[in-house]
Short mmCIF file of C-alpha atoms in Angstrom, two decimals:
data_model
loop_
_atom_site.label_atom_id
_atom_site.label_comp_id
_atom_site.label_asym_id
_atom_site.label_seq_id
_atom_site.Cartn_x
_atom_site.Cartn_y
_atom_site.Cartn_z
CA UNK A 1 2.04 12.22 30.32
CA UNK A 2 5.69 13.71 29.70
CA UNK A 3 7.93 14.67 32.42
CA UNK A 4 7.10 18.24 32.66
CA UNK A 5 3.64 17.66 33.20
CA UNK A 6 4.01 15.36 36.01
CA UNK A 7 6.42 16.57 37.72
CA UNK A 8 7.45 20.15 36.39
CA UNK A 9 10.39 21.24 34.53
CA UNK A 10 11.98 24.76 33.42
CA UNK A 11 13.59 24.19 30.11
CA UNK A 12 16.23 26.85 28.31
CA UNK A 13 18.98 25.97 25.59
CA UNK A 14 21.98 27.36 28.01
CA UNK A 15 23.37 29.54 25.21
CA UNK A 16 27.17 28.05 24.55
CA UNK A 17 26.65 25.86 28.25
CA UNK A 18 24.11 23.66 26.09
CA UNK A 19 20.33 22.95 26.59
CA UNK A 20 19.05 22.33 29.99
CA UNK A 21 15.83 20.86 31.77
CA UNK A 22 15.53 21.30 35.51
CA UNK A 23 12.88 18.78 37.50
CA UNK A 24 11.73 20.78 40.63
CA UNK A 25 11.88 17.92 43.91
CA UNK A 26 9.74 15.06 43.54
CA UNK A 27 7.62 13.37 45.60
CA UNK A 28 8.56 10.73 48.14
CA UNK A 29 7.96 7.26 46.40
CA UNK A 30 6.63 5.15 49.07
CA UNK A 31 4.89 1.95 48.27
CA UNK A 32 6.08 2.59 44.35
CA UNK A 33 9.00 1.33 42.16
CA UNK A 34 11.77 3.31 40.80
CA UNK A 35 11.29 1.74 37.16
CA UNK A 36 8.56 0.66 35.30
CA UNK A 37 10.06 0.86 31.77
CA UNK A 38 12.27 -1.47 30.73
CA UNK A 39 14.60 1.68 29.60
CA UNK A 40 14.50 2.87 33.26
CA UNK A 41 15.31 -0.51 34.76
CA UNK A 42 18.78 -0.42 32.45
CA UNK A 43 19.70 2.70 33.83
CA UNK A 44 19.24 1.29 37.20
CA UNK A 45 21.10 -2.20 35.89
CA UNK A 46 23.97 0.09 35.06
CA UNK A 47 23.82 1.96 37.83
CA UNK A 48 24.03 -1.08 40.35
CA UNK A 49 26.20 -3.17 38.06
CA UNK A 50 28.43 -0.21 38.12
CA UNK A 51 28.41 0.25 41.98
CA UNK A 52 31.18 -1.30 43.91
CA UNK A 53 29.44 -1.20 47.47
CA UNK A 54 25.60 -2.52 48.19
CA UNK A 55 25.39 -1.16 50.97
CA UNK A 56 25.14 2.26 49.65
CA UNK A 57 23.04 1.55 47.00
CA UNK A 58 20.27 0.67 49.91
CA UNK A 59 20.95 3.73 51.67
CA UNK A 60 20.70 6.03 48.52
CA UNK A 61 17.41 3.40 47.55
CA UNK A 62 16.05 4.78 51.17
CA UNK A 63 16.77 8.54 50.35
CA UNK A 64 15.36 8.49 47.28
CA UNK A 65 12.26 6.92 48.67
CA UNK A 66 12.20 9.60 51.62
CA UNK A 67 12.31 12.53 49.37
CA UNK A 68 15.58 13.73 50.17
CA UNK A 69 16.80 14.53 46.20
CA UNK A 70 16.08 18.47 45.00
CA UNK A 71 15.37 19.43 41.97
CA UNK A 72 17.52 17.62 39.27
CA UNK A 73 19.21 19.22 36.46
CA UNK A 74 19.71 17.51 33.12
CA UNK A 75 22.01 18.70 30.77
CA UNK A 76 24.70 16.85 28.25
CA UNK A 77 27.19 15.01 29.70
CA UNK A 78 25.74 15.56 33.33
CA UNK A 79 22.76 15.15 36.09
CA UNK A 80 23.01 17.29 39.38
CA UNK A 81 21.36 17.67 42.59
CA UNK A 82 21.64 18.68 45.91
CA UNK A 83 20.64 15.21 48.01
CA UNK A 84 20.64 15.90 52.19
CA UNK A 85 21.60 13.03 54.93
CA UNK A 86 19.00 12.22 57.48
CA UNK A 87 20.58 15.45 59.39
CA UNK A 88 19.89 17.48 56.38
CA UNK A 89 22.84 18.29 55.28
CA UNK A 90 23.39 19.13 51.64
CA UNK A 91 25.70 17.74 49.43
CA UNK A 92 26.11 18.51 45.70
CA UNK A 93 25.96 15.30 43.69
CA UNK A 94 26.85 14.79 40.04
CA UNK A 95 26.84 11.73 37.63
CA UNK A 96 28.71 12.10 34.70
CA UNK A 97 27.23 10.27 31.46
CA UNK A 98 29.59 9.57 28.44
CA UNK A 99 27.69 12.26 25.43
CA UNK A 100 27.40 10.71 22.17
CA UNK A 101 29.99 11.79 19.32
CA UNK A 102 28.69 13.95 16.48
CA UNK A 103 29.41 10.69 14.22
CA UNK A 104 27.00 8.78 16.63
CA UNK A 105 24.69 11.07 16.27
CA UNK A 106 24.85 11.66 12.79
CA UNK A 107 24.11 8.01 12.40
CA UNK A 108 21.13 8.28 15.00
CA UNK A 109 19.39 10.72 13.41
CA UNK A 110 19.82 9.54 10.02
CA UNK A 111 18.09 6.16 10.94
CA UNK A 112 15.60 7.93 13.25
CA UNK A 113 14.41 9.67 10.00
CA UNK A 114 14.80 6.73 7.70
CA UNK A 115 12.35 5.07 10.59
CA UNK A 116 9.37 7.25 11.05
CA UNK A 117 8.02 4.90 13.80
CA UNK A 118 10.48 5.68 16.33
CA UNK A 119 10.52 9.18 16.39
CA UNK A 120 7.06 8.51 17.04
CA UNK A 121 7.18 6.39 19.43
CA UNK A 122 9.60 9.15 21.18
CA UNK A 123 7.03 11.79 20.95
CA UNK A 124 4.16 9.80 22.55
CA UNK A 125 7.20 8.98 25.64
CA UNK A 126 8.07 5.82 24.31
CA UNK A 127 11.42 3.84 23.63
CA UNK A 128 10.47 0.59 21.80
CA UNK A 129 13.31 -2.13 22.09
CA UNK A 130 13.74 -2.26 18.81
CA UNK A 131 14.86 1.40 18.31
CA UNK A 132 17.72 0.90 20.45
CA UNK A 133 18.25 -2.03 18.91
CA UNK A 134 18.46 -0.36 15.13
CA UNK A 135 20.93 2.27 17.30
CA UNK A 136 23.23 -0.37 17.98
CA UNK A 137 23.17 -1.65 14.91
CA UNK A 138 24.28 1.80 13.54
CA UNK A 139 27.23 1.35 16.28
CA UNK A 140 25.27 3.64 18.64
CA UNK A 141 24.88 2.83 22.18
CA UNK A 142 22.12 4.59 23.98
CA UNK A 143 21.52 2.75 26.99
CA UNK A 144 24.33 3.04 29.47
CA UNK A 145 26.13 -0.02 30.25
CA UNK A 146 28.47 -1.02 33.19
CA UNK A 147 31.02 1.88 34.36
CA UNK A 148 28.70 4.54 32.19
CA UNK A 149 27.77 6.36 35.32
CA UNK A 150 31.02 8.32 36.56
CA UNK A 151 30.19 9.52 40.26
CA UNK A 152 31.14 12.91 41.43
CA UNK A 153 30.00 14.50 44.93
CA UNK A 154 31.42 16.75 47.57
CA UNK A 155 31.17 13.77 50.50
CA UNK A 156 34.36 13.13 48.85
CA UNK A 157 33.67 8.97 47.76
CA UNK A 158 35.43 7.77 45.45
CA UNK A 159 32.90 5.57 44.07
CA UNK A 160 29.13 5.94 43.85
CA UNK A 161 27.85 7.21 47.53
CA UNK A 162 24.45 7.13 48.63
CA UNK A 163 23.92 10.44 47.20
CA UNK A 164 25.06 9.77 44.08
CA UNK A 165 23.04 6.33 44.17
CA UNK A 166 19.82 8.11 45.27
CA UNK A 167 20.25 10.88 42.75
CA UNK A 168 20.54 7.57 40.12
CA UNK A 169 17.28 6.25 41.73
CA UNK A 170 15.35 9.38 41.28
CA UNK A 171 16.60 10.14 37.56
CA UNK A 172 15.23 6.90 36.60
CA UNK A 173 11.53 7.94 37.96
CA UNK A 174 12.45 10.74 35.05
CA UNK A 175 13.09 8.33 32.39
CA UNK A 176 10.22 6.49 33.05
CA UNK A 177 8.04 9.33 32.15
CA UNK A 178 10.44 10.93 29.31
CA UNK A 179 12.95 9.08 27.42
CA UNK A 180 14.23 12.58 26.03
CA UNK A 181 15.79 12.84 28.94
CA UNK A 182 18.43 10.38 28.50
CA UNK A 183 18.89 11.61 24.49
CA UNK A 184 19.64 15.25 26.57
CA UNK A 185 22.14 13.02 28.82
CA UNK A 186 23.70 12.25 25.62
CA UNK A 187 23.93 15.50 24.01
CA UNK A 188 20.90 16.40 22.35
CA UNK A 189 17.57 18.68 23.41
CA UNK A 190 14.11 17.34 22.49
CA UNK A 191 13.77 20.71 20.22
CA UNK A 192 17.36 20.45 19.19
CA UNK A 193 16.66 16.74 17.79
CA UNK A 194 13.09 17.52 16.24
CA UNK A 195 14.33 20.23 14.20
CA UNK A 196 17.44 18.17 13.28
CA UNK A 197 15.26 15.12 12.25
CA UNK A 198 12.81 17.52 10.13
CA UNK A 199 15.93 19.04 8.53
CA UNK A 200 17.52 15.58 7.70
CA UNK A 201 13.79 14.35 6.30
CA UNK A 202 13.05 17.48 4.26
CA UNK A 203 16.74 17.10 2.56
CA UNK A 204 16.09 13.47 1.96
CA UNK A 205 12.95 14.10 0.58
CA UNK A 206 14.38 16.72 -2.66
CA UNK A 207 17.16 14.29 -3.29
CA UNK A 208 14.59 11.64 -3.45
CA UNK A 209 12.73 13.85 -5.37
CA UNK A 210 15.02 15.21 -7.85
CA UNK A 211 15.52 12.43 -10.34
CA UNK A 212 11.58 12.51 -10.73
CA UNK A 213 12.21 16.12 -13.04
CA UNK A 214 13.94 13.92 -15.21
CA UNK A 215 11.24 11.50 -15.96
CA UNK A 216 10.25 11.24 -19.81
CA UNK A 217 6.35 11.49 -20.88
CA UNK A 218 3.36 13.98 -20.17
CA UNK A 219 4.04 13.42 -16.40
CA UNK A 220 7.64 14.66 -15.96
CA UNK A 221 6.89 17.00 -19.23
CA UNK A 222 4.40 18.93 -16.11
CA UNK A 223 7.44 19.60 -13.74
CA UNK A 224 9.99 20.41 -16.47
CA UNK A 225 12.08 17.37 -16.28
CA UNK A 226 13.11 14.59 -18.44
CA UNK A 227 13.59 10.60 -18.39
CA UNK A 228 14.51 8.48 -15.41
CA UNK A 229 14.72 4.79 -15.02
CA UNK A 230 11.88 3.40 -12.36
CA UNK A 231 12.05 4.32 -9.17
CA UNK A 232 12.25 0.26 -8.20
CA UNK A 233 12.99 -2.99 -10.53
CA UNK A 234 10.55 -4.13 -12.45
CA UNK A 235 8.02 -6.74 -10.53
CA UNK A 236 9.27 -5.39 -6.89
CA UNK A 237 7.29 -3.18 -4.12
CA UNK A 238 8.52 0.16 -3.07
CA UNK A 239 9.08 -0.29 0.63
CA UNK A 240 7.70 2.78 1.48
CA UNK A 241 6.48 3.54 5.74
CA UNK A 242 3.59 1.71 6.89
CA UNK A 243 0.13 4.17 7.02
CA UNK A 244 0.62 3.26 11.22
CA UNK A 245 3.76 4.97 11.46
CA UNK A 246 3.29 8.25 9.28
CA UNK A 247 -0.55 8.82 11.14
CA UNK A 248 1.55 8.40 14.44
CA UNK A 249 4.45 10.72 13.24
CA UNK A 250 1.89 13.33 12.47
CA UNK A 251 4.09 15.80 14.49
CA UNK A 252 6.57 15.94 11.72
CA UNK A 253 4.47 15.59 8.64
CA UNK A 254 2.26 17.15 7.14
CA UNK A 255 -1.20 17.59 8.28
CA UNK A 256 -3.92 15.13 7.15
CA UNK A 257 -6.47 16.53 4.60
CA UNK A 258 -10.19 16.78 6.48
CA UNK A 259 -12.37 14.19 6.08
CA UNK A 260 -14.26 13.83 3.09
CA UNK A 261 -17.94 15.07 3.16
CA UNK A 262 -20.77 11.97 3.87
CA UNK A 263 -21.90 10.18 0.47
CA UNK A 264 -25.87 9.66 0.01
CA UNK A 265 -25.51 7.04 -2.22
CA UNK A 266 -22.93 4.83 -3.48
CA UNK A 267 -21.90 5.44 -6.75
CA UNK A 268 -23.23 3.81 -10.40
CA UNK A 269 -20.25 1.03 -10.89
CA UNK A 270 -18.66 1.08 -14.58
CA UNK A 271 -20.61 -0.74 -17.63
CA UNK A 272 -17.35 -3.21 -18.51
CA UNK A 273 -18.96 -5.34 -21.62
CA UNK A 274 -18.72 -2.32 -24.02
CA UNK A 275 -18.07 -4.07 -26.99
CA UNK A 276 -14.41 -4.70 -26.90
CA UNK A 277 -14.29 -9.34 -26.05
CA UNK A 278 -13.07 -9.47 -22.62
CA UNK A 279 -9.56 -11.57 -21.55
CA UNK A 280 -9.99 -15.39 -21.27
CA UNK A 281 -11.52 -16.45 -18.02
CA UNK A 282 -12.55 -12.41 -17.28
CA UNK A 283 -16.31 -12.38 -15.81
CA UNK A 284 -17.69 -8.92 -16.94
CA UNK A 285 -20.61 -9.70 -14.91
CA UNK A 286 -18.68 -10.81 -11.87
CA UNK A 287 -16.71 -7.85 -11.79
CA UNK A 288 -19.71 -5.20 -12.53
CA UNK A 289 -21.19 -6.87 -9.78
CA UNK A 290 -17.80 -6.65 -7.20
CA UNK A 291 -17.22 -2.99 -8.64
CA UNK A 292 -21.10 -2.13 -6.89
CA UNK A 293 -20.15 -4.14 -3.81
CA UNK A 294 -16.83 -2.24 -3.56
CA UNK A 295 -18.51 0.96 -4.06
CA UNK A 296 -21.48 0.01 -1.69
CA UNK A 297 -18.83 -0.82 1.55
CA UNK A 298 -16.92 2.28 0.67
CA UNK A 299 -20.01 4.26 1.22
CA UNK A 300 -21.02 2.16 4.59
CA UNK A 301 -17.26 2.42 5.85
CA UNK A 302 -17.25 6.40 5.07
CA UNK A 303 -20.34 6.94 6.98
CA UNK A 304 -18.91 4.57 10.15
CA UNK A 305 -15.85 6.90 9.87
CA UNK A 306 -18.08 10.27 10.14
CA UNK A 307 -20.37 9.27 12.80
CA UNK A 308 -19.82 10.24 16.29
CA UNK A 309 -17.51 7.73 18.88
CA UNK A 310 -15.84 5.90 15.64
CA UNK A 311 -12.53 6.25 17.48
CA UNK A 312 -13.92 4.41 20.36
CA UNK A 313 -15.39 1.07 18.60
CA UNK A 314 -13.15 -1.50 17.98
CA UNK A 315 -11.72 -2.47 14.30
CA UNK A 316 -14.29 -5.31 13.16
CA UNK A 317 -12.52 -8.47 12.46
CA UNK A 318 -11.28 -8.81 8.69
CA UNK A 319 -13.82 -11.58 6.84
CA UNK A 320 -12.36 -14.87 5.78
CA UNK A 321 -13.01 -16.03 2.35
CA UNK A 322 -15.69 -18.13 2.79
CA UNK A 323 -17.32 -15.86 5.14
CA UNK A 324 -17.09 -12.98 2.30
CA UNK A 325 -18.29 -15.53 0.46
CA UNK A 326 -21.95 -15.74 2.08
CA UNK A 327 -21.70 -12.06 2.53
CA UNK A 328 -21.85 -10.95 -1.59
CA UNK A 329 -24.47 -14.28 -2.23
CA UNK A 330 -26.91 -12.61 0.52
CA UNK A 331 -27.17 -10.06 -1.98
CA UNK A 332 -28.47 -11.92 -4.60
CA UNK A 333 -25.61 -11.63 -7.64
CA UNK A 334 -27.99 -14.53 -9.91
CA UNK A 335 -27.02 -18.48 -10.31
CA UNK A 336 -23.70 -17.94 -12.07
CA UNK A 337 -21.84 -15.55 -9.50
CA UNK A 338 -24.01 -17.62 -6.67
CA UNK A 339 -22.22 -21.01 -8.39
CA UNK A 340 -18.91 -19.53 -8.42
CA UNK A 341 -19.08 -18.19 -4.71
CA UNK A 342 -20.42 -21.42 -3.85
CA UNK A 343 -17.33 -23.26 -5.57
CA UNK A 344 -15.03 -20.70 -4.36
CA UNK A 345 -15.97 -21.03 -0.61
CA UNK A 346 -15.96 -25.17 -0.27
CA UNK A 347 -19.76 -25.36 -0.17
CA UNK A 348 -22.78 -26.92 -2.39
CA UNK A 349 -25.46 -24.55 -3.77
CA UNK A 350 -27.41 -26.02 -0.95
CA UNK A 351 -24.80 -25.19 1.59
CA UNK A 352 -24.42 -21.40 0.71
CA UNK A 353 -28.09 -21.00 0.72
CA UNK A 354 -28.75 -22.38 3.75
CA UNK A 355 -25.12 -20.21 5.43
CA UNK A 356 -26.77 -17.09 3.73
CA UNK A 357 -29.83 -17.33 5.81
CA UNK A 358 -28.08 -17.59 8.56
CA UNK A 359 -25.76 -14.44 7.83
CA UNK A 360 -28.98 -12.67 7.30
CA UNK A 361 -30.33 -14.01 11.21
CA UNK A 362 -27.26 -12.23 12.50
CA UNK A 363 -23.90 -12.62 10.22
CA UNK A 364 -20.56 -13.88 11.44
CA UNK A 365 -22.34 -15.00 14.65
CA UNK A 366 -25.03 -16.64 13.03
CA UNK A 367 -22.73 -18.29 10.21
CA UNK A 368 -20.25 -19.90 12.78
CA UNK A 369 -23.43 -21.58 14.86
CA UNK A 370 -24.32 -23.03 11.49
CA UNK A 371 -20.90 -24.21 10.64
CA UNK A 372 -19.67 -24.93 13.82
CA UNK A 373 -20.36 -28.01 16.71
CA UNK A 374 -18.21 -27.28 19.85
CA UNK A 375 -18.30 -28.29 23.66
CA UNK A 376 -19.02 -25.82 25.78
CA UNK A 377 -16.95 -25.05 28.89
CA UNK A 378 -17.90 -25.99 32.18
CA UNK A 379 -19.30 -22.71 33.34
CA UNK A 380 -21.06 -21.53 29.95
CA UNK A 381 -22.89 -25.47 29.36
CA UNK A 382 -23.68 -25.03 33.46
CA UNK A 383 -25.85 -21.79 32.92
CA UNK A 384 -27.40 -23.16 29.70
CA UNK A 385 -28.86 -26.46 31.44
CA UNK A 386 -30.14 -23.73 34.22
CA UNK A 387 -31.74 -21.66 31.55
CA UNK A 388 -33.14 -24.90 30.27
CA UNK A 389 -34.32 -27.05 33.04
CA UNK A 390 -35.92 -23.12 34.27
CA UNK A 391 -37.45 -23.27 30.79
CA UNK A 392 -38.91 -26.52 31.39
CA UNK A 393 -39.85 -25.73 35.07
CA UNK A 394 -41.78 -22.79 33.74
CA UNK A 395 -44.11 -23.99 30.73
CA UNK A 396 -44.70 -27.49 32.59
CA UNK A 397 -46.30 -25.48 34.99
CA UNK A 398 -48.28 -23.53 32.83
CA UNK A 399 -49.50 -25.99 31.26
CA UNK A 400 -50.93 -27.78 34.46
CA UNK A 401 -47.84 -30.44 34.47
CA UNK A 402 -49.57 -31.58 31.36
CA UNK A 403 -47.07 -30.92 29.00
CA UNK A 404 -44.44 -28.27 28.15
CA UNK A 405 -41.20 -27.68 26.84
CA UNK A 406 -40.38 -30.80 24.49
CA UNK A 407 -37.20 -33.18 25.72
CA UNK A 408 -34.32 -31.82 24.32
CA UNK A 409 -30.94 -34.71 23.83
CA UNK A 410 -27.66 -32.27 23.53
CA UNK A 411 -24.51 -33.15 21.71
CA UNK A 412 -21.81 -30.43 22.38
CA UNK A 413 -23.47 -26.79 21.86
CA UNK A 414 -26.62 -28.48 20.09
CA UNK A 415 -29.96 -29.71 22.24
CA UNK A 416 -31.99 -31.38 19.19
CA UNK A 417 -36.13 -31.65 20.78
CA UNK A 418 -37.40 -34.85 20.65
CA UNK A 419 -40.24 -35.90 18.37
CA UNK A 420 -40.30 -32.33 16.18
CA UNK A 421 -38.14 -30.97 13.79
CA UNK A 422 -36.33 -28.59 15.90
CA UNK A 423 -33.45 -27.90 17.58
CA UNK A 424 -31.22 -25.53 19.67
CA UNK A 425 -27.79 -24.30 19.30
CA UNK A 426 -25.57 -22.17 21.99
CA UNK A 427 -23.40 -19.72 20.29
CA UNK A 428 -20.09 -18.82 22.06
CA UNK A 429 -21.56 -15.79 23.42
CA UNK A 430 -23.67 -17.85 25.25
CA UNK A 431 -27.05 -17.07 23.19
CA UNK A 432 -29.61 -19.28 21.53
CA UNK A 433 -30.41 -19.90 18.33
CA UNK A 434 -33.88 -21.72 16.57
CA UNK A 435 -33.23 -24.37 14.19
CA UNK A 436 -35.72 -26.20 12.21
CA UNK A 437 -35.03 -30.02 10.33
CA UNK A 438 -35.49 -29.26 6.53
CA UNK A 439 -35.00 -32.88 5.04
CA UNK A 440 -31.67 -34.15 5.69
CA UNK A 441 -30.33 -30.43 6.74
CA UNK A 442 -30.75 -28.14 9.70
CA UNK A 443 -32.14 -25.02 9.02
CA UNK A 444 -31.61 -21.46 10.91
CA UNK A 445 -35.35 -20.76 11.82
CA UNK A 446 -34.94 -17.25 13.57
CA UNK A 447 -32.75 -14.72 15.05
CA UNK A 448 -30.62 -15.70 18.67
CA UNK A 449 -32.52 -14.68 21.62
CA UNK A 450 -31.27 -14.88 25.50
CA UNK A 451 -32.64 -17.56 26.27
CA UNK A 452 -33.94 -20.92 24.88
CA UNK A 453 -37.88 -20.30 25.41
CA UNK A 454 -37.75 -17.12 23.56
CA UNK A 455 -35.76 -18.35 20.89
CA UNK A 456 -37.88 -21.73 20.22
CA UNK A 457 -41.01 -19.10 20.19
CA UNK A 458 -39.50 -17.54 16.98
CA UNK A 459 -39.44 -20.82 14.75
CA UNK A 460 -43.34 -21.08 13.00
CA UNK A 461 -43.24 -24.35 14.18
CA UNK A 462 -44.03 -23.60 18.25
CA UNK A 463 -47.51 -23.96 17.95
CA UNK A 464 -47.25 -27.02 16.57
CA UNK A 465 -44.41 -28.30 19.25
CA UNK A 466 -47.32 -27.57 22.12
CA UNK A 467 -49.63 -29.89 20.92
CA UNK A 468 -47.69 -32.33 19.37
CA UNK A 469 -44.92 -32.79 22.03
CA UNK A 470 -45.79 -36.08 24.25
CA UNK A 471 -46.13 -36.21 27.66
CA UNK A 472 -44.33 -34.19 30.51
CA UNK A 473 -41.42 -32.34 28.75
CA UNK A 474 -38.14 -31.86 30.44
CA UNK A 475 -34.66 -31.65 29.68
CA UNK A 476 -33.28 -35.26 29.55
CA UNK A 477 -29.08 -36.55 29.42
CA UNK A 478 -26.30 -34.35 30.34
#
């Protein structure tokens, strides 16, 4: 929320005078700090750093917090109000702020352009460290620093008063919510500097532009031009502006185009073995088969775009290489891609079969319970021994204190039942999932499940664990 939405401005460019905002009287700020931002406590730093006497810093702290600043004008150079005593009366306060040079701000606006990021970051009421610190760097200072504040007030002080230090106090509740307001401070509107910025960026962009018409070939023979060296050396990356910072500048650049329209299938992947011997060590098969995948998530990730709430979900986490790896075997390439993922991802043929059964029980989830053994903490291993001494509780009483859930012995997030070829494993999340002993390996068995009883129930093997488990079941060990 800007400043003129909280709090209510009247904005006009002042003719020769300069633009103007004006911030009607704001509230009292009981039980609230004067700065939140880190931009707003540096005004306030220079502010108190600049002050000679403490004592009226706390008295203009105390009016500020009472309410007793009017409305505040902005303009360059200078921020004015009328602040009253506890008797009311008025006096006119001013603080004078040094306004950049047009060098300075030649040099500001030519790396704000060069930096699409920050303007944004301006428009959405933001001043990210490291634009000031790319200001500096360009020998601009925006921040004020120690003796930038210049005092001026009919109580006749000589040095910042508590008017003066109030009206300080209350201009920083401003900057909080707008940091245009100190750019305006130092000489420069919010619609003065947009339409300077665009300006700057549109003339950048035709002399960036131009030596493109000279480009040789079909290409450049299209816009009437003729040859040009590369845009960039040979072997190096254009550094271009990150897809972040031009969707978040979108005030300033073009509009997007609208979404594309939903695809009902993917489309038919190129035939690559057309005759022509592919490169040494080129897999046409391998990359027919990647070319379908690719084409197959592009249709899935279009379609999670379109659909309603997408903006709400979180980004899903980006798949390591071995998990990507389980992810194309699960669809069943044939042995030689299936050999090469295997290879590629650290695992046996055995190994990959066995994680792709799990990724098809529940994917990332289900492949890190495979792959991984872990202790759980205190409070998650606490409600799994409930859930399983409850489990034991319940079918050792159904089945007359006859018998029941089999012993289980744990070690770390694994309960392995004693006598039968299964076992339990707690995933981080805290829910269970059925394994069953195939020879030397364990085997996923079923998808995770709340709790243990329901997730043993999904293995074939349960009937067979309730008349083959001996004795009085019960969860044994810690």
């Amino acid at each position: 929320m800007s400043a003129s939405e909280d709090f209510g401005t009247a904005d006009h460019d002042g003719g020769e005078a300069g633009p103007e905002r004006t911030f009607a009287a704001l509230p009292p700020a009981r039980g609230r700090g004067f700065a939140g931002t880190w931009w707003g406590r540096a005004w306030l730093k220079a502010l108190e750093d600049t002050a000679l006497d403490t004592g009226q810093l706390a008295i203009g702290r105390r009016y500020a917090r009472l309410g007793a600043v009017g409305a505040v004008s902005v303009r360059p150079g200078r921020i004015t109000a009328v602040v009253r005593d506890r008797d009311h009366t008025p006096h006119r306060s001013d603080v004078l702020v040094t306004e950049l040079s047009g060098a300075d701000w030649d040099r500001l606006l030519g790396m704000v352009a060069d930096r699409a990021g920050h303007l944004a970051a301006l428009l959405d009421r933001d001043m990210p460290p490291q634009l000031v610190e790319d200001a500096a760097a360009a020998g601009v200072e925006l921040l004020p620093g120690i003796g930038d504040l210049e005092p001026e007030c009919d109580c006749d002080a000589w040095d910042h008063c508590m008017h003066t230090t109030a009206l300080c106090y209350q201009v920083a509740r401003l900057l909080d919510e707008d940091p245009f307001v100190l750019l305006l401070m130092r000489g420069r509107g919010e619609r003065r500097l947009l339409q300077e910025v665009q300006e700057l960026s549109a003339v950048r962009a035709v002399r960036d532009a131009a030596p493109a018409r000279e480009r040789g070939g079909p290409e450049a023979a299209a816009s009437g031009g003729g040859p040009v060296p590369d845009a960039v050396p040979a072997g190096a990356a254009p550094d271009g502006v990150a897809a972040a910072e031009a969707f978040a500048a979108r005030e300033i650049l073009p509009p997007l185009p609208e979404p594309p329209p939903r695809v009902a299938e993917p489309g038919l992947p190129p035939v690559l073995g057309g005759g022509t011997e592919p490169a040494p060590g080129v897999d046409v098969t391998a990359l027919e088969f990647l070319a379908a995948d690719a084409a197959a998530r592009a249709r899935l990730l279009l379609s999670d775009a379109l659909a309603p709430g997408h903006e709400k979900r979180p980004v899903p986490p980006v798949l390591t290489v071995g998990e990507d790896a389980v992810r194309l075997a699960a669809a069943r390439p044939g042995d030689r891609i299936t050999a090469r993922l295997a290879t590629g991802s650290g695992r046996d043929r055995t190994g990959l079969a066995l994680a792709v059964r799990a990724w098809e029980q529940g994917g990332t989830a289900a492949l890190a319970v495979l792959e991984e053994e872990w202790t759980p903490g205190p409070e998650l291993l606490a409600r799994a021994r409930e859930q399983l001494a409850r489990w034991a509780d319940e079918t050792d009483g159904a089945a007359g204190g006859t018998g029941g859930a089999p012993a289980l012995r744990p070690a770390g997030n694994r309960w392995t039942a004693a006598g039968v070829p299964a076992q339990l494993r707690l995933g981080r999340d805290g829910r269970w999932w059925p394994y069953r002993r195939d020879g030397s390996r364990w085997s996923p068995a079923g998808p995770a499940a709340g709790d243990p009883a329901a997730a043993m129930a999904a293995m074939a093997e349960t009937a067979v664990m309730a008349t083959t488990a001996p004795g009085p079941g019960g969860v044994s060990g810690d």
